[in-house]
Amino acid sequence: MSNAAMAIQVLPQEIDTTKLLKIVDAAIAEIDASGLSYEVGSFETTIEGDLDELIALIPAIQQACVAAGAEMISNYIKLSYAPKKHLLTTDEKLHKYRK
């Protein structure tokens, strides 16, 4: 069971839309490679897992962006942690809104 959830918005400092999307795609590919549960949204990606796994993923995402050509990346990160109680999953939060 996951004890944490993190939402990350990756904002490459890039004017060229094609390059920007390539960098964001690299960030999402790094998240996918982690094997953690995640959902891509239009503004951020939400990832669920163990707190230590999520924290370790942050520099890996940055490095993937640099490898894809980013010279500078800004991030907005939100983190929820519940070591001893149930943390609602993305599906639990959104199921009533999905068809």
Short mmCIF file of C-alpha atoms in Angstrom, two decimals, residues 8-75:
data_model
loop_
_atom_site.label_atom_id
_atom_site.label_comp_id
_atom_site.label_asym_id
_atom_site.label_seq_id
_atom_site.Cartn_x
_atom_site.Cartn_y
_atom_site.Cartn_z
CA ILE A 8 4.87 17.17 -10.08
CA GLN A 9 4.66 19.84 -12.74
CA VAL A 10 7.76 19.98 -14.94
CA LEU A 11 8.33 23.37 -16.53
CA PRO A 12 11.31 23.42 -18.90
CA GLN A 13 12.56 26.91 -19.69
CA GLU A 14 12.16 26.36 -23.42
CA ILE A 15 10.47 28.51 -26.07
CA ASP A 16 10.36 25.93 -28.85
CA THR A 17 7.17 23.88 -28.34
CA THR A 18 8.58 20.77 -30.01
CA LYS A 19 11.63 20.77 -27.71
CA LEU A 20 9.49 21.55 -24.67
CA LEU A 21 7.19 18.58 -25.36
CA LYS A 22 10.21 16.30 -25.91
CA ILE A 23 11.53 17.28 -22.47
CA VAL A 24 8.17 16.77 -20.77
CA ASP A 25 7.83 13.40 -22.52
CA ALA A 26 11.24 12.43 -21.12
CA ALA A 27 10.04 13.31 -17.61
CA ILE A 28 6.93 11.17 -18.06
CA ALA A 29 9.00 8.29 -19.46
CA GLU A 30 11.19 8.42 -16.34
CA ILE A 31 8.09 8.27 -14.15
CA ASP A 32 6.78 5.34 -16.20
CA ALA A 33 10.10 3.50 -15.87
CA SER A 34 9.84 3.76 -12.08
CA GLY A 35 7.00 1.22 -12.09
CA LEU A 36 4.98 3.40 -9.73
CA SER A 37 1.30 4.11 -10.24
CA TYR A 38 0.81 7.47 -11.97
CA GLU A 39 -1.66 9.57 -13.90
CA VAL A 40 -0.75 12.26 -16.40
CA GLY A 41 -2.88 15.39 -16.30
CA SER A 42 -2.84 18.50 -18.43
CA PHE A 43 -0.87 20.49 -15.83
CA GLU A 44 0.87 17.89 -13.65
CA THR A 45 1.46 14.20 -13.15
CA THR A 46 0.33 12.49 -9.95
CA ILE A 47 2.41 9.56 -8.70
CA GLU A 48 1.62 7.16 -5.86
CA GLY A 49 4.14 5.08 -3.92
CA ASP A 50 6.37 4.90 -0.91
CA LEU A 51 7.69 8.25 0.31
CA ASP A 52 11.32 7.25 -0.27
CA GLU A 53 10.56 6.11 -3.83
CA LEU A 54 8.84 9.38 -4.66
CA ILE A 55 11.63 11.51 -3.21
CA ALA A 56 14.23 9.48 -5.13
CA LEU A 57 12.29 10.01 -8.34
CA ILE A 58 12.67 13.80 -8.23
CA PRO A 59 16.38 13.97 -9.25
CA ALA A 60 15.84 11.16 -11.78
CA ILE A 61 13.16 13.26 -13.48
CA GLN A 62 15.50 16.28 -13.55
CA GLN A 63 18.31 14.23 -15.06
CA ALA A 64 15.98 12.80 -17.71
CA CYS A 65 14.95 16.33 -18.67
CA VAL A 66 18.57 17.45 -18.97
CA ALA A 67 19.37 14.39 -21.08
CA ALA A 68 16.47 15.38 -23.36
CA GLY A 69 17.99 18.83 -23.88
CA ALA A 70 16.70 20.99 -21.03
CA GLU A 71 19.06 23.73 -19.92
CA MET A 72 16.84 24.75 -17.00
CA ILE A 73 13.78 23.18 -15.38
CA SER A 74 11.41 24.55 -12.79
CA ASN A 75 9.08 22.26 -10.87
#
